[in-house]
XYZ file of C-alpha atoms in Angstrom:
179
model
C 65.922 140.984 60.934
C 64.025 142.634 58.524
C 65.429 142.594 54.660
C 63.928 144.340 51.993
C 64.467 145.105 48.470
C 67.280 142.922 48.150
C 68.894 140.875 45.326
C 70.306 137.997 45.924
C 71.965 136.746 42.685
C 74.999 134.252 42.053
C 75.950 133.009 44.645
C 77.696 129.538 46.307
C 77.937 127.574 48.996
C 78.971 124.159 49.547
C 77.060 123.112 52.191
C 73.555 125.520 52.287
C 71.864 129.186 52.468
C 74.327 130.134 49.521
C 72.432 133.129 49.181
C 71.756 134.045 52.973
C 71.194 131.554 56.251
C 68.887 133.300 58.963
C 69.074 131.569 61.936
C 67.228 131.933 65.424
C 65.482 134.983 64.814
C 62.662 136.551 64.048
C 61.627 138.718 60.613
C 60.588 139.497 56.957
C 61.908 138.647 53.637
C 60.561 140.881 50.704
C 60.311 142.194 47.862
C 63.546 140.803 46.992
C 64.964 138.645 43.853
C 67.148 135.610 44.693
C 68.457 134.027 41.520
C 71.231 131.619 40.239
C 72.225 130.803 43.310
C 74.161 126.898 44.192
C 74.620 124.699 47.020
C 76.047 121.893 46.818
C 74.341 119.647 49.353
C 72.169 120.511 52.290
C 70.131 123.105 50.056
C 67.994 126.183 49.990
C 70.132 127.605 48.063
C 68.536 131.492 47.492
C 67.852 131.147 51.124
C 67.686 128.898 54.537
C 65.456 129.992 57.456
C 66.667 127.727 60.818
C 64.848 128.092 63.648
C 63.164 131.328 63.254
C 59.835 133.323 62.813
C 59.545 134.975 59.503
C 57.328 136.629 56.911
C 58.160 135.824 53.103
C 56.614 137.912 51.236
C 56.233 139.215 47.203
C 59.922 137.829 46.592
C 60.594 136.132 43.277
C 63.413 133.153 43.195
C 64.419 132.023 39.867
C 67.744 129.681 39.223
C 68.591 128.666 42.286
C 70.171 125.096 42.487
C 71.148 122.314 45.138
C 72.820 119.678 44.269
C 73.832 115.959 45.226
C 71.396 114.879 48.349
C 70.506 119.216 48.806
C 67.098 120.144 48.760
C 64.890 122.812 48.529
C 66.489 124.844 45.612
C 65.070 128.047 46.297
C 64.351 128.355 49.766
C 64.864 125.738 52.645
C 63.052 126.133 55.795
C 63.158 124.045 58.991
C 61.766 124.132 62.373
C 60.415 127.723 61.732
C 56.727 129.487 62.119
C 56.487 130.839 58.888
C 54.229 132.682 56.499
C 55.138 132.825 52.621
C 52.832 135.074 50.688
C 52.573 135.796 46.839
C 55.610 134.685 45.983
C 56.906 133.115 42.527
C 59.313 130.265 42.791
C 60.453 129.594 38.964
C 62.980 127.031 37.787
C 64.618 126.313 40.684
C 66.115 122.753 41.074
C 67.120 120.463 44.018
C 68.969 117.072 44.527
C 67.242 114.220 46.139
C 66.667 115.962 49.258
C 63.257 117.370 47.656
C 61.558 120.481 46.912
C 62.688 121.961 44.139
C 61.193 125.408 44.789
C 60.682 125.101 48.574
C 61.277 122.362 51.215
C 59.990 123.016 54.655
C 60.863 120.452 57.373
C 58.710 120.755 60.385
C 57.908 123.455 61.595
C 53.538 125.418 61.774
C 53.246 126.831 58.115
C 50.730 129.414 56.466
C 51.154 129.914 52.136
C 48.876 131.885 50.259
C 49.065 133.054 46.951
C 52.477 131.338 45.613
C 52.884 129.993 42.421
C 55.874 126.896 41.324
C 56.176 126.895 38.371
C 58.603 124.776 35.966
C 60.727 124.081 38.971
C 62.102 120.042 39.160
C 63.347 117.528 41.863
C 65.259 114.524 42.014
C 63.695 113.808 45.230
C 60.024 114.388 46.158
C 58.015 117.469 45.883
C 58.945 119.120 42.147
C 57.109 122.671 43.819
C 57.225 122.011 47.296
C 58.317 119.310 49.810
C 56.976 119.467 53.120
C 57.461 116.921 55.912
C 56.125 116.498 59.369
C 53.964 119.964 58.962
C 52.575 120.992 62.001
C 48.681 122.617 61.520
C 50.246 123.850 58.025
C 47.388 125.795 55.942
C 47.760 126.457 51.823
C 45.693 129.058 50.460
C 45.064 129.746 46.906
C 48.579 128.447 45.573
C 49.672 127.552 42.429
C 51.929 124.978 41.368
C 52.378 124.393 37.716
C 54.249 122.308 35.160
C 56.591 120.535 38.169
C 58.583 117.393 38.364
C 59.829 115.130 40.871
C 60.408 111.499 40.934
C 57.468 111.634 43.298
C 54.880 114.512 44.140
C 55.437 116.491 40.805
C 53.496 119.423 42.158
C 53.768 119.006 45.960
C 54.732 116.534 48.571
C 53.140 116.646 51.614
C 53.653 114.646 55.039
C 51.659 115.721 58.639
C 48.562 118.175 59.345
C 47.793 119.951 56.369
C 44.646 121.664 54.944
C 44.745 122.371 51.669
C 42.146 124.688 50.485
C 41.699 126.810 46.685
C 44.912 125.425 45.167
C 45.389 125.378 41.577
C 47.616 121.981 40.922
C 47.947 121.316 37.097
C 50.195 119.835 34.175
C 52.944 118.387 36.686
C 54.527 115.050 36.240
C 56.624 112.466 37.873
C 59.375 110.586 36.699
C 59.154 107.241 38.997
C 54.869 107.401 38.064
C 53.660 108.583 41.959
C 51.288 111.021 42.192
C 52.064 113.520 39.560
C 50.040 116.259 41.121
């Protein structure tokens, strides 16, 4: 599956991948605009990759929402091998699931060159949540002006190396680790 050039923009789902849901596979996303998009629970709503191999690249997701326990409120990724490279995640919201830009569950992740910016959480991880990361490597990231009840920039859980990140002016509503 290889999708280019597309825009993704207002749509809904009630339970997840309101925008698209890639499972089992293989591919790219890029160049593409995924914006005001809503789930109303399990989350990613601009996109979910389940179980794949894919290549996000030089997309921009703005808007996007999950609600109720839903998280990642861009993009929600799980069990996948996946690179995401110099993309902007902007204002995107989840529920208590986590990750208001991006949650990734499991899975061996590479990210360099993102920026989260101004995107919020009523979970953990305002920019990114990330649990039980396999060998998962960020590279020169940024993640700006977040909020989460915990992990305002990023939460993080398993092997992770973290290296040239830019992590400033996020906060945290319950008072844990605001960066």
């Amino acid at each position: 599956n290889t999708l280019r050039n597309l825009t993704i923009v207002g749509n809904s789902a009630y339970s997840s991948g309101a925008g698209a849901y890639l499972k089992s596979g293989t591919g790219s996303l890029s160049h593409s605009t995924l914006t005001l998009n809503r789930s109303e629970f399990v989350g990613g709503a601009g996109a979910v990759m389940d179980n794949a191999s894919y290549t996000i690249e030089q997309n921009t997701a703005t808007e996007n929402r999950t609600d109720n326990n839903g998280g990642g409120g861009a993009l929600r990724i799980s069990n996948t091998s996946t690179n995401l490279i110099g993309n902007t995640f902007a204002g995107n919201a989840a529920g208590t699931g986590g990750g208001g830009g991006v949650e990734i569950l499991g899975g061996t992740v590479t990210m360099q060159n993102n920026t989260f910016s101004a995107n919020r959480s009523n979970g953990d991880g305002g920019g990114l949540k990330m649990s039980n990361a396999q060998n998962a490597a960020l590279n020169d990231n940024t993640f700006l002006d977040n909020s989460a009840d915990a992990g305002g920039g990023l939460y993080i859980s398993g092997t992770v190396t973290l290296n040239n990140n830019t992590i400033r002016n996020n906060t945290t509503a319950g008072g844990i680790g605001g960066g």
